[in-house]
mmCIF file of C-alpha atoms in Angstrom:
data_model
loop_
_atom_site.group_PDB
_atom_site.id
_atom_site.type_symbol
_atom_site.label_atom_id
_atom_site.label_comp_id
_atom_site.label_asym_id
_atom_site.label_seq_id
_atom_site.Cartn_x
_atom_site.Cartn_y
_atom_site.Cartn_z
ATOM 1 C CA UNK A 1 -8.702 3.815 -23.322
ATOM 2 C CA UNK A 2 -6.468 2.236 -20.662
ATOM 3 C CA UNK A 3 -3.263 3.272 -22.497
ATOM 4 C CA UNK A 4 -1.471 6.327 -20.324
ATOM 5 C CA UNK A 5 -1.730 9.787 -21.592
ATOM 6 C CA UNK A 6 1.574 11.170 -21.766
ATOM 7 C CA UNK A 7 3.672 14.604 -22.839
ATOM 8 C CA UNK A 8 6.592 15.980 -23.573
ATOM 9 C CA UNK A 9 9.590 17.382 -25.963
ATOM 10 C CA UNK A 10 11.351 14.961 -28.601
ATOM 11 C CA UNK A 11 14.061 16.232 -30.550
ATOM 12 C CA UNK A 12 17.064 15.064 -32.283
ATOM 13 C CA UNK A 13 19.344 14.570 -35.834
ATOM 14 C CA UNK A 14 18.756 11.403 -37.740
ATOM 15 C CA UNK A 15 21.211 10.980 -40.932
ATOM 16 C CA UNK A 16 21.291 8.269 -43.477
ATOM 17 C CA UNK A 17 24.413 7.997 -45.584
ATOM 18 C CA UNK A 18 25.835 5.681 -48.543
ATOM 19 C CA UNK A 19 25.910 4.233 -51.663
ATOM 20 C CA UNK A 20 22.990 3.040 -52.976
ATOM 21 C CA UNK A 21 21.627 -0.137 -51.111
ATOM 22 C CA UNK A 22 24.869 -2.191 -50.550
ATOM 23 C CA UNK A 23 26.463 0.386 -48.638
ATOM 24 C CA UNK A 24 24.160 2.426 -45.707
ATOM 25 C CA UNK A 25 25.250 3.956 -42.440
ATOM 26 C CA UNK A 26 22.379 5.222 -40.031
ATOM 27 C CA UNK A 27 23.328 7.746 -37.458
ATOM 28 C CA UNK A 28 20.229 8.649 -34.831
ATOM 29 C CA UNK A 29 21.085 10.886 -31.895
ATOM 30 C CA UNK A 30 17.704 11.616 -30.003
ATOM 31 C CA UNK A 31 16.747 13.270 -26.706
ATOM 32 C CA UNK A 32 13.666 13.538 -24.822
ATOM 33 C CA UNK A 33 12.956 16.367 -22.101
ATOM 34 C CA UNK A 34 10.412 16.708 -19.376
ATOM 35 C CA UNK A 35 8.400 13.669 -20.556
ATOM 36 C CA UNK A 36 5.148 13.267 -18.068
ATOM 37 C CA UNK A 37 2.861 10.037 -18.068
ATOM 38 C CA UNK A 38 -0.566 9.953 -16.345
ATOM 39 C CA UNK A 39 -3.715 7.819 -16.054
ATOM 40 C CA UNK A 40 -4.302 4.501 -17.839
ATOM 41 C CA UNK A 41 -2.503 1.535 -15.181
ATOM 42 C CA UNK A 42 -0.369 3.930 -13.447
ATOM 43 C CA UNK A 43 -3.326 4.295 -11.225
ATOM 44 C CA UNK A 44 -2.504 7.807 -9.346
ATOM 45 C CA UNK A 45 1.240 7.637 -10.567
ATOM 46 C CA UNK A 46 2.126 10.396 -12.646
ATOM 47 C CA UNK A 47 6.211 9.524 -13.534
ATOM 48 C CA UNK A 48 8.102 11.980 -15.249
ATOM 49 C CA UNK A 49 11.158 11.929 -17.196
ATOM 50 C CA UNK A 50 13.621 14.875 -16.816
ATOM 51 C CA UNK A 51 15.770 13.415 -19.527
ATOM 52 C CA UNK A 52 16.658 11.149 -21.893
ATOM 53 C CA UNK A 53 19.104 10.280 -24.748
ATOM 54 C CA UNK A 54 19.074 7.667 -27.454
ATOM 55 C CA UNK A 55 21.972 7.198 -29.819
ATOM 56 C CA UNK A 56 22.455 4.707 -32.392
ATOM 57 C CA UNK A 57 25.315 4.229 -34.939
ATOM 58 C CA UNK A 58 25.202 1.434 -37.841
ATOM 59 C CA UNK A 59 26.488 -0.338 -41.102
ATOM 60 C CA UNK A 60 25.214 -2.267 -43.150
ATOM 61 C CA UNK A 61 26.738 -4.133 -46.320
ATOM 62 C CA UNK A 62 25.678 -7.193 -48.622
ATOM 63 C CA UNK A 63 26.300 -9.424 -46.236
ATOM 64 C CA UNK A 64 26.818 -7.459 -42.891
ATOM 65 C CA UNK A 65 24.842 -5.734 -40.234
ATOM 66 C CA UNK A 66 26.613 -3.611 -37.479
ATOM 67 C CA UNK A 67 25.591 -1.999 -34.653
ATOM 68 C CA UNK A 68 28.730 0.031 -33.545
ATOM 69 C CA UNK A 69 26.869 1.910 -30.831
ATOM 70 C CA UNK A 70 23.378 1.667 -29.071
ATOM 71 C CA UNK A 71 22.946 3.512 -25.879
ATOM 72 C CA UNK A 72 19.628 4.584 -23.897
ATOM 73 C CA UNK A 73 20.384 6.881 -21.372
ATOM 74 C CA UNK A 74 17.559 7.615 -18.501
ATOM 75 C CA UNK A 75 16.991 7.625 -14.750
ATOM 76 C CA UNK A 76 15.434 3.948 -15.223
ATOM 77 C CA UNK A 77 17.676 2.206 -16.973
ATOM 78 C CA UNK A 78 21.179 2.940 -18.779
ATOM 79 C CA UNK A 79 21.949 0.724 -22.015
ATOM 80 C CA UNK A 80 24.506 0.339 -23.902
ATOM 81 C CA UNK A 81 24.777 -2.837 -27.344
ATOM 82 C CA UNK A 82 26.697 -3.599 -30.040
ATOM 83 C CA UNK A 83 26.623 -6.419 -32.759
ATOM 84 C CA UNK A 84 27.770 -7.823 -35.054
ATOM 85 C CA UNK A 85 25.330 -10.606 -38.176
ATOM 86 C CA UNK A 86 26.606 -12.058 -41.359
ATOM 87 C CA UNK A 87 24.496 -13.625 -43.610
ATOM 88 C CA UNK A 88 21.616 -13.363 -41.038
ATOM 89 C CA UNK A 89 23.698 -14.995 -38.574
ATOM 90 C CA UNK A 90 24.797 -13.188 -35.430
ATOM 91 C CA UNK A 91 28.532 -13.272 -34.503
ATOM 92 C CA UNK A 92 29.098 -10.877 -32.185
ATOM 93 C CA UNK A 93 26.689 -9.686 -29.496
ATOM 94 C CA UNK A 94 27.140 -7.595 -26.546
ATOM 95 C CA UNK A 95 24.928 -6.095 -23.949
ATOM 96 C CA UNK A 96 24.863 -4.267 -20.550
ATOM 97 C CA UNK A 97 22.248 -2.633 -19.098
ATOM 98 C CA UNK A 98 21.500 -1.021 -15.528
ATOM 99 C CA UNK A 99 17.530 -1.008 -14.550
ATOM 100 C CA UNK A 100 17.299 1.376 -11.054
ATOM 101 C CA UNK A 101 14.340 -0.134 -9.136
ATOM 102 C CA UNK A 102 14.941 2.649 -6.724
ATOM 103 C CA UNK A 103 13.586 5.372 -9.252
ATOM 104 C CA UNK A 104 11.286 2.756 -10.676
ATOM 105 C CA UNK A 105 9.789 2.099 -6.833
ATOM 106 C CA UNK A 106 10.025 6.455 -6.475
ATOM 107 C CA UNK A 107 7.954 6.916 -9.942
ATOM 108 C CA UNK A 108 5.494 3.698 -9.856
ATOM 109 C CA UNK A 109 4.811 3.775 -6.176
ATOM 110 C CA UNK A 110 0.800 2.695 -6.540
ATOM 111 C CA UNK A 111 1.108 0.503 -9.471
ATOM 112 C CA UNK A 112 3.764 -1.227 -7.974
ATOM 113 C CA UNK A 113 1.821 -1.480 -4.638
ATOM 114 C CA UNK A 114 4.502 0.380 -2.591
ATOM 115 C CA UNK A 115 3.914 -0.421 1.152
ATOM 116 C CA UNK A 116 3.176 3.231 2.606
ATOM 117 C CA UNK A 117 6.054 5.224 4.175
ATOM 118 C CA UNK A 118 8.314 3.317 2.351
ATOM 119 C CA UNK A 119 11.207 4.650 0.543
ATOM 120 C CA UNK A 120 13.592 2.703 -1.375
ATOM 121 C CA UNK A 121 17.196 4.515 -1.681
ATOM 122 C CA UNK A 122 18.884 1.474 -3.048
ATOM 123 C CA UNK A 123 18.140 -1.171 -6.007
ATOM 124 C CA UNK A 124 20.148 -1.497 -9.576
ATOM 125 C CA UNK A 125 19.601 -4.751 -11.137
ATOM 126 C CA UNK A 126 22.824 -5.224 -13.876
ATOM 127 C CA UNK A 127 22.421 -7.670 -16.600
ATOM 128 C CA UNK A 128 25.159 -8.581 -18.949
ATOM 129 C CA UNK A 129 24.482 -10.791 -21.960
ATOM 130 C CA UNK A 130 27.102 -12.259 -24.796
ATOM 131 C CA UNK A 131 26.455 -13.872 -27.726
ATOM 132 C CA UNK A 132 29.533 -15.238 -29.800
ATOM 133 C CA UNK A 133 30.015 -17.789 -32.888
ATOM 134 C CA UNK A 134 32.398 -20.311 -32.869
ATOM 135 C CA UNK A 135 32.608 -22.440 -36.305
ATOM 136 C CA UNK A 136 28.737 -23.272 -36.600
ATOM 137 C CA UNK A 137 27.694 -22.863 -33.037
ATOM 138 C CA UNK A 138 26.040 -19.621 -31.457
ATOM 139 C CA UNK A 139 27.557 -19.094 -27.528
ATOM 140 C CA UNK A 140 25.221 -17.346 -25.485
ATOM 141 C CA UNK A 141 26.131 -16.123 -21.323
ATOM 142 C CA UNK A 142 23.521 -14.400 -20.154
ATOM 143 C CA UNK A 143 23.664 -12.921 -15.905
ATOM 144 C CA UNK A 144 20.946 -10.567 -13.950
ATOM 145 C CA UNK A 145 22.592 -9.390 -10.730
ATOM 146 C CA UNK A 146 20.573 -7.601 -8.042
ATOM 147 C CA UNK A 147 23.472 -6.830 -5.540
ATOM 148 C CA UNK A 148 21.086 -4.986 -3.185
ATOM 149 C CA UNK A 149 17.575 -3.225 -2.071
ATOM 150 C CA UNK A 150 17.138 -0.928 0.531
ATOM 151 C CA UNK A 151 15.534 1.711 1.711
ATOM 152 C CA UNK A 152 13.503 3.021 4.980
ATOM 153 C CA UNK A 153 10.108 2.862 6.446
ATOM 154 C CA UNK A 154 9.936 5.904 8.740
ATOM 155 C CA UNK A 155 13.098 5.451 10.760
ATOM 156 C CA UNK A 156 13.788 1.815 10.038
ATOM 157 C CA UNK A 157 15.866 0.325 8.049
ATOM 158 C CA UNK A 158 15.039 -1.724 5.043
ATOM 159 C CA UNK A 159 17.683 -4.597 3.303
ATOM 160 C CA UNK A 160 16.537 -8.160 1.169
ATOM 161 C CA UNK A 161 18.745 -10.627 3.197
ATOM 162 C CA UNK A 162 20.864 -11.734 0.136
ATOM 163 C CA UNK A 163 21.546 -10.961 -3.278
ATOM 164 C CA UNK A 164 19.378 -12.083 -6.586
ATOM 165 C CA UNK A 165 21.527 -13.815 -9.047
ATOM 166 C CA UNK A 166 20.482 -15.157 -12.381
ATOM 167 C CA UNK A 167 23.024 -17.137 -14.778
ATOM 168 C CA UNK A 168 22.227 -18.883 -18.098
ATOM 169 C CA UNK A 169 24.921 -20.371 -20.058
ATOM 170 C CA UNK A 170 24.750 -22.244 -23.590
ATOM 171 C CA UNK A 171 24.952 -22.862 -26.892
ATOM 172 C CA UNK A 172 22.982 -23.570 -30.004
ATOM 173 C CA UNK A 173 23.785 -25.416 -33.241
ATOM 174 C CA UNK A 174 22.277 -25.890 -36.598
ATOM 175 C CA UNK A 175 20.286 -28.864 -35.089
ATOM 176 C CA UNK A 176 20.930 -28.899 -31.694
ATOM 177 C CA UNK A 177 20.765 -26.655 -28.796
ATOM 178 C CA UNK A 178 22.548 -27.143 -25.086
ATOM 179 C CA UNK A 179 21.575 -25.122 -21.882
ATOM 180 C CA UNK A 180 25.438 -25.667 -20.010
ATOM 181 C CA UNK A 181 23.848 -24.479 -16.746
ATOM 182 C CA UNK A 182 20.651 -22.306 -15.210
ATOM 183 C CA UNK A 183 21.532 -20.922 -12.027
ATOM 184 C CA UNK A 184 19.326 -18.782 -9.364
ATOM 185 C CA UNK A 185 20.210 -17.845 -6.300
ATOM 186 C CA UNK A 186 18.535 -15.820 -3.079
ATOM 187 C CA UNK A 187 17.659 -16.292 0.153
ATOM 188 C CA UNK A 188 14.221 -17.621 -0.587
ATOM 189 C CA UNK A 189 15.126 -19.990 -3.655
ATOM 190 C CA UNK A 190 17.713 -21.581 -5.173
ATOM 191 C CA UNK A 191 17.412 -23.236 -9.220
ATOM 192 C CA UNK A 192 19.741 -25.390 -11.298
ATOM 193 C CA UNK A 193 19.107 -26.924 -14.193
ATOM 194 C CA UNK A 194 21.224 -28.348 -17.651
ATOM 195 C CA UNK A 195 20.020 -29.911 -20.885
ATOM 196 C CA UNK A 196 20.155 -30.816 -24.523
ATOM 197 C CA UNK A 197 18.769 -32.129 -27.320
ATOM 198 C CA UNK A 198 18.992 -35.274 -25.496
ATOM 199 C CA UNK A 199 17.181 -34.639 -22.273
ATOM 200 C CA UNK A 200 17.655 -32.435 -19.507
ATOM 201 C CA UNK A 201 17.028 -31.470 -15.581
ATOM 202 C CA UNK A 202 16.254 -29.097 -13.552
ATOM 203 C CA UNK A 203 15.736 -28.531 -9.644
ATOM 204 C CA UNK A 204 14.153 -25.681 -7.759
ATOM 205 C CA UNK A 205 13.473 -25.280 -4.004
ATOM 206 C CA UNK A 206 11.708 -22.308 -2.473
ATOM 207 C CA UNK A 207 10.443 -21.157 1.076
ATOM 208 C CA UNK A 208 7.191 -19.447 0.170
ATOM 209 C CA UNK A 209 7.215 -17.667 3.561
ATOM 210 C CA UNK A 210 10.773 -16.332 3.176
ATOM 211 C CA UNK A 211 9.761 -14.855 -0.445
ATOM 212 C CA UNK A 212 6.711 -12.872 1.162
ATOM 213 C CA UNK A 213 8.878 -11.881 3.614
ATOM 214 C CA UNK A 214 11.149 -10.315 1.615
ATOM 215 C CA UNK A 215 8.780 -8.782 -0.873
ATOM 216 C CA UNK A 216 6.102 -7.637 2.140
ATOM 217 C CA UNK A 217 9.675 -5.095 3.333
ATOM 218 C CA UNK A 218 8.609 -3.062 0.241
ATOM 219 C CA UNK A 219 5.684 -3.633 -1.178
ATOM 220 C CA UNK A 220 1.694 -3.775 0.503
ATOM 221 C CA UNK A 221 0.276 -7.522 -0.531
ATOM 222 C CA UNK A 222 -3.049 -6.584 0.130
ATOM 223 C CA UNK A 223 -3.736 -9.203 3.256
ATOM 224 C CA UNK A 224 -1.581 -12.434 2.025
ATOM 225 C CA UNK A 225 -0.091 -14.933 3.868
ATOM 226 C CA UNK A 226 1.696 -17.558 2.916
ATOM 227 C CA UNK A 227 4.251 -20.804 4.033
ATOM 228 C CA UNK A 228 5.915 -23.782 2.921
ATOM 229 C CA UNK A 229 8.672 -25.506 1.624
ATOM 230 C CA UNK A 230 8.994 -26.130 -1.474
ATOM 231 C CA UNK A 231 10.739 -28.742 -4.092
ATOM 232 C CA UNK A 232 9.818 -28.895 -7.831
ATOM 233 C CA UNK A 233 11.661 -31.358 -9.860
ATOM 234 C CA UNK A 234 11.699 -31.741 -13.785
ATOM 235 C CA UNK A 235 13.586 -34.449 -15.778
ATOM 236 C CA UNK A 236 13.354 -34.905 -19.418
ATOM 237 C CA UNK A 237 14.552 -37.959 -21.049
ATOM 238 C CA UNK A 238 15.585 -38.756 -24.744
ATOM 239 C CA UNK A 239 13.949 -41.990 -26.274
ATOM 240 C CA UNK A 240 13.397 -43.726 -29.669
ATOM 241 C CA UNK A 241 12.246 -41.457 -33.103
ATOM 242 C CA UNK A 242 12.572 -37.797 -31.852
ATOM 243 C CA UNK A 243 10.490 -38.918 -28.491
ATOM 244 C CA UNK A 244 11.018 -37.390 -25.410
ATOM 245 C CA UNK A 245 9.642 -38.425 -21.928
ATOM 246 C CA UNK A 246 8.966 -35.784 -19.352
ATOM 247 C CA UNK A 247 8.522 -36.488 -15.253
ATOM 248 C CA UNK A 248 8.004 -34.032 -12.852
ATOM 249 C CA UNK A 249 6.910 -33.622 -9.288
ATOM 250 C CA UNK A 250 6.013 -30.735 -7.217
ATOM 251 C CA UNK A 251 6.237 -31.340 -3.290
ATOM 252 C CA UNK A 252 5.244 -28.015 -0.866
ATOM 253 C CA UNK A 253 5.822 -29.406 2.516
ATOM 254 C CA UNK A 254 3.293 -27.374 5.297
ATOM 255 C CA UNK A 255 1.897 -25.436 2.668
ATOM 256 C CA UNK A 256 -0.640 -23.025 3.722
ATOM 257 C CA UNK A 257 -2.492 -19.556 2.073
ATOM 258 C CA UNK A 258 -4.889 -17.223 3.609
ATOM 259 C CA UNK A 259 -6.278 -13.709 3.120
ATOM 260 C CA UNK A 260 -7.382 -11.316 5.028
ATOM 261 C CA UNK A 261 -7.146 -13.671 8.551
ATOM 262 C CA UNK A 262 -9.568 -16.411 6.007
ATOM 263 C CA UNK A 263 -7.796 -19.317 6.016
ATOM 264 C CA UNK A 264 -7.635 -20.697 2.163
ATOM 265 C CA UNK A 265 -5.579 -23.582 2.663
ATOM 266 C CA UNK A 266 -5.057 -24.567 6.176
ATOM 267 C CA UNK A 267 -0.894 -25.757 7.012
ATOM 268 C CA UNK A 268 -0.642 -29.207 4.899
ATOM 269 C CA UNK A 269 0.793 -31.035 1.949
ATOM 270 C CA UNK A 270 0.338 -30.332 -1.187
ATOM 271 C CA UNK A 271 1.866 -32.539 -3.806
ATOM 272 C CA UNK A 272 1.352 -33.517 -7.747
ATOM 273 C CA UNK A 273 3.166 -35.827 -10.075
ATOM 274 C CA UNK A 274 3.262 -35.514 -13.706
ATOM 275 C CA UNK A 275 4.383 -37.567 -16.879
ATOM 276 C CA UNK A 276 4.090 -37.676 -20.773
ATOM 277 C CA UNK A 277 5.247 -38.335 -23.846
ATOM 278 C CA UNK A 278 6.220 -35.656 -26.373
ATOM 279 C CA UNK A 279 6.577 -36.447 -29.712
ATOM 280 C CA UNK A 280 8.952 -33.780 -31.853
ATOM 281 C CA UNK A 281 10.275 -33.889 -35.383
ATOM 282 C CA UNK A 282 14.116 -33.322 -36.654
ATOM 283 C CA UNK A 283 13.701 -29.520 -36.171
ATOM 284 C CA UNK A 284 12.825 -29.909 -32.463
ATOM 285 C CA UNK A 285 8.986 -28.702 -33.423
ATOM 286 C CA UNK A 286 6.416 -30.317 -30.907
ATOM 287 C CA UNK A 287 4.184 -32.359 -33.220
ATOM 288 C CA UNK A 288 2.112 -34.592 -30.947
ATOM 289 C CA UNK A 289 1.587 -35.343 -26.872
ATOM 290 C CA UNK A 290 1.087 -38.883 -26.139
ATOM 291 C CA UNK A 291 0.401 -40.913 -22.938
ATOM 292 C CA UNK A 292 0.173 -38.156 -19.963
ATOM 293 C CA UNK A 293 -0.525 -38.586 -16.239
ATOM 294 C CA UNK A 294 -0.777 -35.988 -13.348
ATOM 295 C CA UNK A 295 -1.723 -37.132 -9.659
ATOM 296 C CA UNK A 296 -2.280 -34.706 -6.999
ATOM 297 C CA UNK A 297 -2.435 -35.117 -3.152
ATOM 298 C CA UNK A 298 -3.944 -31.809 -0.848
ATOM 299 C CA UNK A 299 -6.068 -30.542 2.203
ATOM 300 C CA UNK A 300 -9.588 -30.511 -0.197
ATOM 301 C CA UNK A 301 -8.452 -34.324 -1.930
ATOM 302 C CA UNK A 302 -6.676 -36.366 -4.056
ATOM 303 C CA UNK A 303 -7.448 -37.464 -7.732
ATOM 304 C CA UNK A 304 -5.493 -38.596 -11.209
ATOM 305 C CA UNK A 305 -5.770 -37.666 -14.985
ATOM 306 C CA UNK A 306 -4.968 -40.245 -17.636
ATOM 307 C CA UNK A 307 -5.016 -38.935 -21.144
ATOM 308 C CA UNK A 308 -3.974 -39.755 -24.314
ATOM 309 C CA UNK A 309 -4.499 -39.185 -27.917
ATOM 310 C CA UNK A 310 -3.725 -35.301 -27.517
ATOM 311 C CA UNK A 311 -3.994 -33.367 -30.595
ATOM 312 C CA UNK A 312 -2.257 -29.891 -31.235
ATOM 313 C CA UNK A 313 -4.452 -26.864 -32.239
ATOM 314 C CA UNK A 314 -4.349 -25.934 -36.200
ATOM 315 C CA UNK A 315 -5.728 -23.386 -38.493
ATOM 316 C CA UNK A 316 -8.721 -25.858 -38.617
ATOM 317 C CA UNK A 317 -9.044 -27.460 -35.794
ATOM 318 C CA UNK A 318 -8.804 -26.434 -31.762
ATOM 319 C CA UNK A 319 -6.469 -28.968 -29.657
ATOM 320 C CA UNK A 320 -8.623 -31.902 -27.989
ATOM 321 C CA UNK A 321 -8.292 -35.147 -26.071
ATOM 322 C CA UNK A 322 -9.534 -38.471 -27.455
ATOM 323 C CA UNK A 323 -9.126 -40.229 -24.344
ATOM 324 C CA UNK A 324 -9.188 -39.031 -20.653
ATOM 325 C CA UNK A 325 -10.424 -40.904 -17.407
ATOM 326 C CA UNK A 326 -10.260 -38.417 -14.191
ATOM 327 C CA UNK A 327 -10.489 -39.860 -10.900
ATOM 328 C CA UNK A 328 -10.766 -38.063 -7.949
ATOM 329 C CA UNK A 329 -11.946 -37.766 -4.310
ATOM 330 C CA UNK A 330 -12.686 -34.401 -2.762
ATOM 331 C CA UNK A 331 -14.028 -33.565 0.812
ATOM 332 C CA UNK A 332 -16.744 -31.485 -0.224
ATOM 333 C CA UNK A 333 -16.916 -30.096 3.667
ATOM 334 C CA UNK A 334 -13.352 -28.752 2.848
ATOM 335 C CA UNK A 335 -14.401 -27.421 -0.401
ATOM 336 C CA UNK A 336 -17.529 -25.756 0.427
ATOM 337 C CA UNK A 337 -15.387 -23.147 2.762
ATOM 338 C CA UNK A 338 -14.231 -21.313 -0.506
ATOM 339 C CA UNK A 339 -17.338 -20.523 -1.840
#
């Protein structure tokens, strides 16, 4: 089996209270000791857990499910929720949790591909997340904050250039859901987008070079190189009976790959555009994919897809394409270098 073996000690008091089945309260207070994990993925990794503690209070009612406390407790990540549902509806939701990639990088240092004589000192990634009703709308803030990773590699000093932040803010109705913003920022890329039921947008731009970079201070990548700049672009737009028409592009100015010193993808453009229809029904459910186009432009060619008549995989059927024309020109000379 590829599943890790693992061992250790599990112990703990777990207590059910109340009357009958309208009235429970669950109590669970558990800790785990000298937990090892070996073979399986983890490759020649063999991470161990001195400790670890798990509590959990709730109540529950007719109509009401709290969580008062939840809290995980361990050297790779700290927890701590609590909530609030009525009537299968949440109204209160709150959630913080700390995830240490420096133990994670000390514990996983092969299956994470851990760039040798590397040791990472610093890394907590904290992610806070809120969910709140309002009259008949759920509020949801969600944020993932890596402030900073460092470490050494023999005597030198390790830092990413920038932070990692992550923010998603929006809400969702009975019929209707908005995303108020998407927000990433770092030194390598940079992502907004926004959106409802209506249509929405979103931009990304990336230096692929500045992202290896960064990862290649920590971690081995096995011989790749890459470069290029580049811009991805997605706009969705409301039409007439629950349509929706989507347009994209995807532009990677001096885009090049190789591996090993074998070039893959020699420095050039690489560049695709994309449209199609999207038919939904009231409830937002993707019923049917009309009239779609992609182009693309690169080192090995260009070509185009036209389709249409796109049907949606069922219990009885698989998804297919009653109309398609591809056109396309390659330079097989190009080509041939891959194989």
């Amino acid at each position: 089996s590829d599943a890790p073996k693992g061992e250790g000690v599990i112990h703990g008091d777990v207590t059910l209270t109340g009357d009958g089945l309208s009235k429970l309260a669950l109590k669970a207070n558990l800790a785990g000791h000298d937990v090892k994990l070996h073979g399986g993925p983890l490759q020649s990794d063999t991470p161990s857990i001195d400790t670890f503690l798990f509590d959990l209070s709730l109540l529950t009612n007719d109509k009401e499910v709290e969580i008062e406390t939840l809290t995980v407790d361990s050297p790779f990540l700290t927890a701590n929720v609590s909530a609030k549902t009525s009537d299968i509806t949440v109204q209160t939701l709150s959630a913080t949790a700390k995830v240490n990639l420096a133990e994670i990088f000390k514990q996983f240092p092969a299956t994470l591909a851990l760039k040798e004589g590397m040791k990472v000192s610093e890394g907590m990634i904290d992610i806070d997340t809120k969910l709140n009703t309002v009259d008949a709308d759920l509020l949801f803030q969600v944020s993932a904050h890596l402030k900073r990773l460092a470490g050494t590699s023999g005597t030198k000093k390790i830092a990413l250039n920038k932070p990692i932040n992550i923010n998603i803010t929006g809400k969702k109705g009975e019929q209707s859901i908005e995303l108020e913003q998407l927000l990433i920022e770092s030194s390598f890329i940079t992502a907004n987008g926004s959106g409802n039921n209506n249509g929405g947008k979103i931009d990304v731009t990336a230096d692929i070079g500045d992202a290896l970079k960064e990862a290649q201070k920590f971690i081995d990548l096995g011989g790749l190189v890459s470069d290029g700049k580049l811009k991805l672009s997605l706009d969705v737009i409301n039409a007439e009976n629950n349509t929706r028409e989507v347009k994209g592009s995807l532009d990677i100015a001096g885009f090049k790959l190789s591996h090993d010193g074998v070039s893959i993808y020699p420095e050039n453009k690489l560049s695709t555009t994309f449209a199609s229809k999207l038919q939904f029904d009231n409830g937002l459910v993707l019923q049917s994919i009309g009239q779609t186009n992609f182009n693309f432009n690169s080192w090995y060619g260009e070509g185009s897809l036209s389709a249409s008549g796109l049907t949606l995989p069922n219990d009885s059927s698989p998804a297919a394409i009653k109309n398609g024309i591809l056109n396309s020109t390659l330079r097989l000379e190009r080509v041939t270098t891959l194989l």
